[in-house]
Short mmCIF file of C-alpha atoms in Angstrom, two decimals:
data_model
loop_
_atom_site.label_atom_id
_atom_site.label_comp_id
_atom_site.label_asym_id
_atom_site.label_seq_id
_atom_site.Cartn_x
_atom_site.Cartn_y
_atom_site.Cartn_z
CA MET A 165 -23.50 12.22 -44.00
CA PRO A 166 -20.56 12.54 -46.46
CA PRO A 167 -18.77 9.32 -47.49
CA LEU A 168 -16.32 8.05 -44.87
CA PRO A 169 -13.12 6.02 -45.28
CA SER A 170 -13.59 2.28 -44.87
CA PHE A 171 -12.71 0.73 -41.52
CA ARG A 172 -9.83 -1.04 -43.25
CA ASN A 173 -8.34 2.29 -44.34
CA VAL A 174 -8.72 3.71 -40.83
CA LEU A 175 -6.98 0.61 -39.50
CA VAL A 176 -4.09 0.94 -41.97
CA LEU A 177 -3.66 4.62 -41.10
CA SER A 178 -3.72 3.81 -37.38
CA ILE A 179 -1.02 1.19 -37.78
CA ALA A 180 1.12 3.53 -39.88
CA ILE A 181 0.89 6.32 -37.28
CA ARG A 182 1.94 4.01 -34.46
CA VAL A 183 4.82 2.39 -36.34
CA GLY A 184 6.03 5.81 -37.47
CA LEU A 185 5.95 7.19 -33.92
CA ILE A 186 7.81 4.19 -32.52
CA LEU A 187 10.54 4.54 -35.16
CA TYR A 188 10.69 8.27 -34.47
CA SER A 189 10.93 7.64 -30.72
CA GLU A 190 14.14 5.66 -31.17
CA TRP A 191 15.71 8.48 -33.19
CA HIS A 192 14.40 11.18 -30.83
CA ASP A 193 15.67 9.45 -27.68
CA ALA A 194 19.13 9.05 -29.22
CA HIS A 195 19.42 12.76 -30.09
CA SER A 196 17.50 14.60 -27.36
CA VAL A 197 17.94 15.14 -23.64
CA VAL A 198 14.15 15.20 -23.16
CA LYS A 199 13.06 11.67 -24.07
CA TYR A 200 9.94 10.69 -25.99
CA THR A 201 9.82 7.32 -24.24
CA ASP A 202 7.94 7.28 -20.95
CA ILE A 203 9.96 6.50 -17.82
CA ASP A 204 7.52 3.66 -17.10
CA TYR A 205 8.76 1.85 -20.20
CA ARG A 206 12.29 1.88 -18.83
CA VAL A 207 10.93 0.52 -15.56
CA PHE A 208 9.15 -2.31 -17.42
CA SER A 209 12.26 -3.08 -19.46
CA ASP A 210 14.50 -3.16 -16.38
CA ALA A 211 12.03 -5.43 -14.58
CA ALA A 212 12.03 -7.83 -17.54
CA ARG A 213 15.83 -7.83 -17.50
CA PHE A 214 15.95 -8.62 -13.79
CA LEU A 215 13.43 -11.42 -14.31
CA LEU A 216 15.56 -13.02 -17.04
CA ARG A 217 18.94 -12.54 -15.31
CA PRO A 218 18.75 -13.94 -11.79
CA GLY A 219 21.71 -13.46 -9.49
CA THR A 220 22.81 -13.51 -5.87
CA ASP A 221 20.86 -10.37 -5.00
CA ASN A 222 18.19 -10.92 -7.63
CA HIS A 223 16.11 -14.06 -7.36
CA ALA A 224 12.47 -15.02 -6.91
CA GLN A 225 11.58 -15.06 -3.20
CA GLY A 226 8.41 -17.14 -3.19
CA PRO A 227 7.78 -20.46 -1.39
CA LEU A 228 8.70 -22.36 -4.58
CA LYS A 229 12.17 -20.83 -4.89
CA ASN A 230 13.94 -23.96 -3.59
CA LYS A 231 11.86 -26.21 -5.83
CA LEU A 232 12.68 -24.03 -8.82
CA ALA A 233 16.38 -24.22 -7.94
CA GLU A 234 16.20 -28.03 -7.81
CA LEU A 235 14.69 -28.03 -11.29
CA ASN A 236 17.39 -25.62 -12.54
CA LEU A 237 14.70 -23.04 -13.28
CA ALA A 238 16.39 -19.88 -12.10
CA VAL A 239 13.94 -16.99 -12.01
CA GLY A 240 14.84 -13.40 -11.24
CA ASP A 241 12.83 -10.91 -9.20
CA PRO A 242 11.34 -8.06 -11.28
CA TYR A 243 10.80 -6.11 -8.05
CA THR A 244 14.57 -5.72 -7.75
CA ARG A 245 13.84 -2.75 -10.02
CA GLU A 246 12.67 -0.01 -7.68
CA THR A 247 9.31 1.59 -8.54
CA TYR A 248 8.15 -1.54 -10.44
CA ARG A 249 4.70 -1.96 -8.91
CA TYR A 250 2.84 -4.13 -11.38
CA THR A 251 2.08 -7.80 -11.85
CA PRO A 252 5.17 -9.88 -12.73
CA LEU A 253 3.21 -11.11 -15.74
CA LEU A 254 3.83 -7.71 -17.36
CA ALA A 255 7.59 -8.14 -16.97
CA LEU A 256 7.26 -11.66 -18.36
CA LEU A 257 5.27 -10.32 -21.30
CA LEU A 258 8.07 -7.86 -22.07
CA ALA A 259 10.85 -10.44 -21.86
CA PRO A 260 11.61 -10.13 -25.63
CA ASN A 261 12.66 -6.54 -24.90
CA GLU A 262 16.08 -8.02 -24.06
CA TRP A 263 16.61 -8.73 -27.76
CA LEU A 264 14.19 -6.27 -29.34
CA PRO A 265 14.33 -2.97 -27.39
CA SER A 266 11.11 -1.64 -28.92
CA PHE A 267 9.17 -4.90 -28.62
CA GLY A 268 7.04 -3.58 -25.76
CA LYS A 269 6.04 -0.47 -27.67
CA TYR A 270 4.97 -2.54 -30.66
CA LEU A 271 3.06 -4.86 -28.32
CA PHE A 272 1.24 -1.96 -26.66
CA ALA A 273 0.49 -0.39 -30.04
CA ALA A 274 -0.85 -3.74 -31.29
CA CYS A 275 -3.18 -3.89 -28.28
CA ASP A 276 -4.37 -0.40 -29.28
CA ILE A 277 -5.24 -1.74 -32.73
CA PHE A 278 -6.96 -4.84 -31.34
CA ASN A 279 -8.97 -2.56 -29.05
CA GLY A 280 -10.11 -0.56 -32.06
CA VAL A 281 -11.19 -3.76 -33.82
CA LEU A 282 -13.13 -4.88 -30.74
CA ILE A 283 -14.82 -1.47 -30.47
CA TYR A 284 -15.86 -1.67 -34.13
CA ASP A 285 -17.23 -5.18 -33.69
CA LEU A 286 -19.11 -4.22 -30.53
CA LEU A 287 -20.64 -1.23 -32.31
CA VAL A 288 -21.79 -3.30 -35.28
CA SER A 289 -22.96 -6.31 -33.25
CA PHE A 290 -24.50 -4.77 -30.13
CA VAL A 291 -24.61 -0.99 -29.88
CA LEU A 292 -25.89 0.27 -33.21
CA PRO A 293 -29.38 -0.95 -34.17
CA ARG A 294 -29.25 -3.75 -36.72
CA ASP A 295 -31.20 -2.92 -39.86
CA SER A 296 -30.42 -4.66 -43.13
CA GLU A 297 -31.66 -1.66 -45.13
CA ASN A 298 -29.16 0.69 -43.47
CA ALA A 299 -26.28 -1.77 -43.01
CA THR A 300 -23.82 0.41 -44.94
CA ARG A 301 -24.68 3.51 -42.93
CA HIS A 302 -24.28 1.62 -39.67
CA LYS A 303 -20.85 0.37 -40.73
CA ASP A 304 -19.90 3.94 -41.57
CA LEU A 305 -21.03 5.07 -38.13
CA ALA A 306 -19.10 2.20 -36.52
CA THR A 307 -16.01 3.29 -38.46
CA LEU A 308 -16.47 6.89 -37.31
CA TYR A 309 -16.86 5.99 -33.64
CA SER A 310 -14.02 3.44 -33.61
CA ALA A 311 -11.79 6.06 -35.27
CA LEU A 312 -12.25 8.17 -32.13
CA HIS A 313 -10.13 5.52 -30.41
CA LEU A 314 -7.79 4.49 -33.20
CA LEU A 315 -6.92 8.06 -34.27
CA ASN A 316 -7.04 9.65 -30.82
CA PRO A 317 -3.66 11.42 -30.23
CA LEU A 318 -3.88 10.79 -26.49
CA VAL A 319 -4.33 7.05 -27.11
CA PHE A 320 -1.60 6.47 -29.68
CA SER A 321 0.92 8.81 -28.04
CA ILE A 322 0.63 7.06 -24.68
CA SER A 323 1.02 3.54 -26.12
CA THR A 324 3.94 4.48 -28.42
CA ARG A 325 5.72 6.16 -25.50
CA GLY A 326 5.65 2.79 -23.76
CA SER A 327 2.67 2.84 -21.39
CA SER A 328 1.02 -0.54 -20.79
CA GLU A 329 -2.53 0.82 -20.39
CA SER A 330 -3.58 -0.66 -23.75
CA VAL A 331 -3.02 -4.20 -22.44
CA LEU A 332 -5.45 -3.62 -19.57
CA SER A 333 -7.88 -1.95 -21.98
CA PHE A 334 -7.77 -5.08 -24.11
CA PHE A 335 -8.72 -7.26 -21.13
CA VAL A 336 -11.54 -4.86 -20.18
CA LEU A 337 -12.98 -4.92 -23.71
CA LEU A 338 -12.77 -8.72 -23.78
CA THR A 339 -14.77 -8.75 -20.55
CA LEU A 340 -17.37 -6.42 -22.03
CA TYR A 341 -17.53 -8.40 -25.29
CA ALA A 342 -18.16 -11.65 -23.42
CA ALA A 343 -20.75 -9.97 -21.16
CA LEU A 344 -22.72 -8.50 -24.07
CA LYS A 345 -22.69 -11.90 -25.75
CA GLY A 346 -24.10 -13.45 -22.58
CA ARG A 347 -21.03 -15.64 -22.05
CA TRP A 348 -20.84 -14.93 -18.37
CA ASP A 349 -18.30 -17.61 -17.48
CA ALA A 350 -15.86 -16.16 -20.01
CA ALA A 351 -16.69 -12.65 -18.77
CA ALA A 352 -15.97 -13.72 -15.19
CA VAL A 353 -12.55 -15.14 -16.13
CA ALA A 354 -11.68 -12.02 -18.16
CA LEU A 355 -12.77 -9.79 -15.28
CA GLY A 356 -10.57 -11.76 -12.87
CA LEU A 357 -7.62 -11.34 -15.23
CA SER A 358 -8.33 -7.60 -15.62
CA THR A 359 -8.50 -7.15 -11.85
CA HIS A 360 -5.24 -9.04 -11.40
CA TRP A 361 -3.60 -6.71 -13.91
CA LYS A 362 -4.91 -3.58 -12.18
CA ILE A 363 -7.43 -3.54 -9.38
CA TYR A 364 -9.94 -0.91 -10.57
CA PRO A 365 -11.97 -3.14 -12.99
CA VAL A 366 -13.36 -4.96 -9.94
CA VAL A 367 -16.12 -2.30 -9.79
CA TYR A 368 -17.47 -3.55 -13.14
CA GLY A 369 -18.46 -6.79 -11.47
CA VAL A 370 -21.06 -4.92 -9.42
CA ALA A 371 -22.81 -3.66 -12.57
CA CYS A 372 -22.70 -7.17 -14.05
CA LEU A 373 -24.55 -8.72 -11.11
CA GLY A 374 -27.81 -6.87 -11.80
CA VAL A 375 -27.64 -7.87 -15.47
CA ILE A 376 -26.93 -11.53 -14.73
CA GLY A 377 -29.71 -11.74 -12.14
CA GLY A 378 -32.22 -10.21 -14.56
CA PRO A 379 -34.92 -7.64 -13.75
CA PRO A 380 -36.79 -8.26 -10.45
CA LEU A 381 -40.15 -9.94 -10.93
CA THR A 382 -41.76 -7.83 -8.21
CA SER A 383 -41.00 -4.47 -6.59
CA GLY A 384 -39.31 -3.99 -3.23
CA TRP A 385 -35.86 -4.39 -1.78
CA LYS A 386 -36.25 -8.16 -1.25
CA ALA A 387 -36.86 -8.72 -4.96
CA TYR A 388 -33.88 -6.55 -5.82
CA PHE A 389 -31.71 -8.43 -3.31
CA HIS A 390 -32.63 -11.75 -4.94
CA THR A 391 -31.68 -10.23 -8.28
CA LEU A 392 -28.18 -9.53 -6.98
CA VAL A 393 -27.75 -12.73 -4.96
CA ASN A 394 -28.74 -15.96 -6.70
CA LEU A 395 -27.07 -19.02 -8.19
CA ARG A 396 -26.08 -17.24 -11.40
CA THR A 397 -24.57 -14.20 -9.73
CA VAL A 398 -22.78 -16.33 -7.12
CA ARG A 399 -21.34 -18.48 -9.93
CA PHE A 400 -20.08 -15.34 -11.70
CA ALA A 401 -18.57 -13.89 -8.52
CA VAL A 402 -16.89 -17.16 -7.50
CA LEU A 403 -15.44 -17.78 -10.95
CA SER A 404 -14.14 -14.22 -11.23
CA ALA A 405 -12.67 -14.24 -7.71
CA SER A 406 -11.15 -17.69 -8.30
CA THR A 407 -9.38 -16.42 -11.42
CA PHE A 408 -8.07 -13.40 -9.55
CA PHE A 409 -6.84 -15.41 -6.56
CA ALA A 410 -5.42 -18.22 -8.71
CA LEU A 411 -3.28 -15.76 -10.67
CA GLY A 412 -2.27 -14.02 -7.45
CA ALA A 413 -1.43 -17.31 -5.72
CA GLY A 414 0.67 -18.44 -8.68
CA CYS A 415 2.63 -15.19 -8.66
CA TYR A 416 3.03 -15.33 -4.88
CA LEU A 417 4.37 -18.89 -4.97
CA VAL A 418 7.10 -17.79 -7.36
CA TRP A 419 7.88 -14.21 -6.31
CA GLY A 420 6.59 -14.12 -2.72
CA TYR A 421 5.88 -11.09 -0.56
CA PRO A 422 7.49 -8.50 -2.89
CA PHE A 423 4.77 -9.32 -5.44
CA PHE A 424 1.99 -9.02 -2.86
CA TYR A 425 3.30 -5.74 -1.45
CA GLU A 426 4.27 -3.94 -4.64
CA SER A 427 1.22 -5.01 -6.67
CA TYR A 428 -1.47 -4.50 -4.02
CA LEU A 429 -0.50 -3.30 -0.54
CA TYR A 430 1.56 -0.38 -1.79
CA HIS A 431 -1.39 1.06 -3.71
CA ILE A 432 -3.66 0.84 -0.66
CA HIS A 433 -1.52 2.96 1.68
CA ARG A 434 0.24 4.95 -1.04
CA LEU A 435 0.82 8.61 -0.16
CA ASP A 436 1.63 10.54 -3.32
CA HIS A 437 2.35 14.18 -2.47
CA ARG A 438 3.41 15.03 -6.00
CA HIS A 439 1.11 17.27 -7.98
CA ASN A 440 -1.74 15.59 -9.83
CA PHE A 441 -5.41 16.25 -10.63
CA SER A 442 -6.64 14.60 -7.42
CA PRO A 443 -8.56 16.77 -4.93
CA TYR A 444 -6.56 15.07 -2.15
CA PHE A 445 -3.02 15.85 -3.25
CA TYR A 446 -2.65 19.17 -1.36
CA LEU A 447 -3.81 17.65 1.92
CA ILE A 448 -1.32 14.81 1.44
CA TYR A 449 1.38 17.37 0.59
CA LEU A 450 0.72 19.33 3.81
CA THR A 451 0.53 16.24 6.03
CA TYR A 452 3.31 14.17 4.49
CA PRO A 453 5.66 13.63 7.50
CA SER A 454 6.76 10.12 8.34
CA ARG A 455 4.40 7.72 10.05
CA ASP A 456 6.32 7.96 13.34
CA LEU A 457 5.32 11.63 13.69
CA THR A 458 1.60 10.91 13.34
CA VAL A 459 1.28 8.29 16.10
CA ASP A 460 0.42 10.82 18.84
CA LEU A 461 -2.14 12.74 16.77
CA PRO A 462 -5.86 12.58 17.67
CA LEU A 463 -7.88 9.83 16.02
CA TRP A 464 -9.84 12.23 13.78
CA ASN A 465 -6.57 13.75 12.55
CA ARG A 466 -5.10 10.35 11.78
CA LEU A 467 -8.28 9.38 9.91
CA LEU A 468 -8.08 12.57 7.89
CA ARG A 469 -4.46 11.86 6.98
CA SER A 470 -5.07 8.19 6.20
CA PRO A 471 -4.89 7.28 2.48
CA LEU A 472 -7.75 4.85 3.12
CA THR A 473 -10.16 7.73 3.80
CA SER A 474 -10.19 8.71 0.13
CA PHE A 475 -11.57 5.29 -0.78
CA VAL A 476 -14.87 5.99 0.99
CA PRO A 477 -16.39 8.55 -1.43
CA GLN A 478 -14.65 6.97 -4.41
CA MET A 479 -15.88 3.42 -3.85
CA ALA A 480 -19.31 4.55 -2.63
CA LEU A 481 -19.85 6.36 -5.93
CA ALA A 482 -18.29 3.65 -8.13
CA ILE A 483 -20.23 0.80 -6.50
CA GLY A 484 -23.41 2.85 -6.07
CA THR A 485 -23.57 3.84 -9.73
CA GLY A 486 -22.91 0.22 -10.72
CA LEU A 487 -25.85 -0.95 -8.64
CA ALA A 488 -28.06 1.87 -9.88
CA PHE A 489 -27.39 1.54 -13.61
CA GLY A 490 -26.35 -2.09 -13.98
CA ARG A 491 -29.84 -3.50 -14.51
CA ARG A 492 -29.90 -4.50 -18.20
CA LYS A 493 -27.33 -5.74 -20.68
CA ASP A 494 -28.05 -2.82 -23.03
CA ASP A 495 -27.11 -0.36 -20.26
CA LEU A 496 -23.84 -2.06 -19.33
CA VAL A 497 -21.61 0.29 -21.35
CA PHE A 498 -23.29 3.31 -19.74
CA ALA A 499 -22.92 1.85 -16.24
CA TRP A 500 -19.23 1.04 -16.77
CA PHE A 501 -18.53 4.48 -18.19
CA VAL A 502 -20.11 6.29 -15.23
CA GLN A 503 -18.33 4.01 -12.76
CA THR A 504 -14.98 4.62 -14.41
CA VAL A 505 -15.35 8.41 -14.53
CA VAL A 506 -16.21 8.72 -10.83
CA PHE A 507 -13.44 6.25 -9.94
CA VAL A 508 -10.85 8.34 -11.82
CA VAL A 509 -12.08 11.78 -10.76
CA PHE A 510 -12.17 10.90 -7.05
CA ASN A 511 -9.04 8.76 -7.00
CA LYS A 512 -6.31 9.92 -4.61
CA VAL A 513 -3.89 9.90 -7.55
CA CYS A 514 -5.16 11.11 -10.92
CA THR A 515 -3.03 11.71 -14.02
CA SER A 516 -3.79 12.07 -17.73
CA GLN A 517 -2.98 8.40 -18.24
CA TYR A 518 -6.04 7.43 -16.21
CA PHE A 519 -8.33 9.28 -18.63
CA LEU A 520 -7.83 6.39 -21.04
CA TRP A 521 -9.85 4.16 -18.71
CA TYR A 522 -13.11 5.91 -19.53
CA LEU A 523 -12.20 7.26 -22.98
CA LEU A 524 -11.99 3.60 -24.01
CA LEU A 525 -15.74 3.25 -23.46
CA LEU A 526 -16.79 6.60 -24.93
CA PRO A 527 -17.02 5.44 -28.61
CA LEU A 528 -19.44 2.71 -27.46
CA LEU A 529 -21.54 5.20 -25.51
CA LEU A 530 -21.80 8.02 -28.06
CA PRO A 531 -24.47 6.33 -30.23
CA ARG A 532 -26.74 6.26 -27.19
CA LEU A 533 -26.38 9.95 -26.37
CA SER A 534 -28.84 12.63 -27.37
CA ILE A 535 -27.00 15.91 -26.80
CA SER A 536 -27.32 19.17 -28.70
CA ARG A 537 -24.32 20.43 -30.63
CA ARG A 538 -24.09 23.44 -28.32
CA ASN A 539 -23.96 21.28 -25.22
CA ALA A 540 -21.51 18.86 -26.82
CA ILE A 541 -19.12 21.72 -27.61
CA GLY A 542 -19.54 22.98 -24.06
CA TYR A 543 -18.74 19.59 -22.53
CA VAL A 544 -15.63 19.14 -24.67
CA GLY A 545 -14.57 22.72 -23.92
CA VAL A 546 -14.93 22.26 -20.16
CA TRP A 547 -13.16 18.88 -20.20
CA VAL A 548 -10.20 20.25 -22.19
CA GLY A 549 -10.28 23.71 -20.57
CA THR A 550 -10.07 22.50 -16.97
CA GLN A 551 -7.05 20.38 -17.88
CA ALA A 552 -5.39 23.30 -19.69
CA LEU A 553 -6.07 25.53 -16.68
CA TRP A 554 -4.39 22.99 -14.39
CA LEU A 555 -1.46 22.34 -16.73
CA SER A 556 -0.68 26.06 -17.04
CA GLU A 557 -0.15 26.18 -13.27
CA ALA A 558 1.62 22.81 -13.12
CA TYR A 559 4.17 24.17 -15.60
CA LYS A 560 5.19 26.83 -13.08
CA LEU A 561 5.83 24.16 -10.46
CA GLU A 562 7.41 21.53 -12.69
CA PHE A 563 9.67 23.66 -14.87
CA LEU A 564 10.02 27.02 -13.09
CA GLY A 565 10.20 25.69 -9.54
CA GLN A 566 7.62 28.15 -8.21
CA ASN A 567 5.68 27.38 -5.03
CA VAL A 568 2.19 27.21 -6.53
CA PHE A 569 0.89 24.14 -4.69
CA PHE A 570 -2.19 25.89 -3.31
CA GLY A 571 -3.13 27.48 -6.64
CA LEU A 572 -2.61 24.14 -8.35
CA TRP A 573 -4.92 22.45 -5.84
CA VAL A 574 -7.63 25.09 -6.42
CA ARG A 575 -7.39 24.44 -10.15
CA GLY A 576 -7.60 20.73 -9.39
CA LEU A 577 -10.90 21.39 -7.61
CA VAL A 578 -12.11 23.26 -10.70
CA TYR A 579 -11.14 20.19 -12.73
CA VAL A 580 -13.19 17.95 -10.41
CA ALA A 581 -16.24 20.25 -10.54
CA GLY A 582 -15.97 20.58 -14.32
CA ASN A 583 -15.71 16.84 -14.89
CA CYS A 584 -18.67 16.18 -12.60
CA TRP A 585 -20.71 18.71 -14.61
CA VAL A 586 -19.73 17.03 -17.88
CA LEU A 587 -20.61 13.62 -16.47
CA ALA A 588 -24.01 14.92 -15.31
CA GLY A 589 -24.67 16.23 -18.81
CA ILE A 590 -23.75 12.89 -20.38
CA MET A 591 -25.99 11.04 -17.93
CA ASP A 592 -28.84 13.41 -18.71
CA GLY A 593 -28.36 12.89 -22.44
CA TYR A 594 -28.29 9.11 -22.27
CA ASN A 595 -31.11 7.39 -24.16
CA VAL A 596 -31.99 3.94 -22.90
CA PRO A 597 -32.51 1.48 -25.78
CA THR A 598 -36.30 1.44 -25.41
CA ARG A 599 -36.40 5.20 -26.00
CA ILE A 600 -34.14 4.81 -29.02
CA LYS A 601 -36.48 2.28 -30.55
CA ALA A 602 -39.47 4.51 -29.80
CA LEU A 603 -37.81 7.39 -31.63
#
């Protein structure tokens, strides 16, 4: 393998790219009608402003609002900003945006960098085999794989445009780091925090249970059940759930029902008829009338229209793969990756931003894959090609105003089939650690 740049040089280049893009974004937004900054960043910034500037029509609505008023602790309601549907802790985190308009972008970019450092450390400490004779080569490989995150255009463009996904990614990697170190109490707390931030990491807890319980001593379903349900797994589950509910209770006491609805309930019954990669969007588009018009429909029709129906295949696959592959600590990255891919592909709303959830874990999985160059090129080609096929049709709808909803949905189905094929190939090429050692 030819000499590679040091990890320090990759890190410096990554920082320079992100700082340069953030500076460019300020100039671009000031001179162009089409903004570089993501609309979500403006939503975050507005929510932080509402939180810091309480008023008659903007104040925290939780049970503690009177107590806060007595203590002269006026707190605004970030949910006064329509379409803000995140934890209020995100708005609190972006409070300095009031004085430093690009603070959030720098924060998200910094989380990107921290994630790259964590990936490098995980590769050196856990994923790549430790061999003192080949220590330099292993560090070079760790640099190469971590660069797939740090120098990934999709990653640094999304964070510098103002998306907060890197913060959640940081919490997920902290959970994984603690789990691989065997610090299960810390992993449970980090998982509870991750789930509070965005609900999907809850599926990772299922894969952790089999690892915590250890391999069953005997065969049979009873032995496997005792692996999943014992004092250690119950402790992990209780600690993780306690963290999640404690954070939720604290936010509810201050901000009340708006927090509970916007952060959780809205996402459960959300009906998004806008175009996206999801295989469900066209059905939602065709059956989007108000709830009042669906009351007299037959039960099967109402079930078909219900946004909850999409959770059945999605959660069955995400939880099932976690139970199937979450047996050993060395397989945890693989289990999480498979869970995340099926969760994203079968989600009722799927956009390019969600791809970061599983791309985060890919650099940690690649060293364990045994795939021919031909197949690897094919997988990358199908993954990129199905997106390009969909985007070419989405352009007609988004910018030309053409009625191509059906054609877009068909291409979305091609995307789903293509991604499932790629995932099957990755699963087939996965080498469990014992096979790696044998080779």
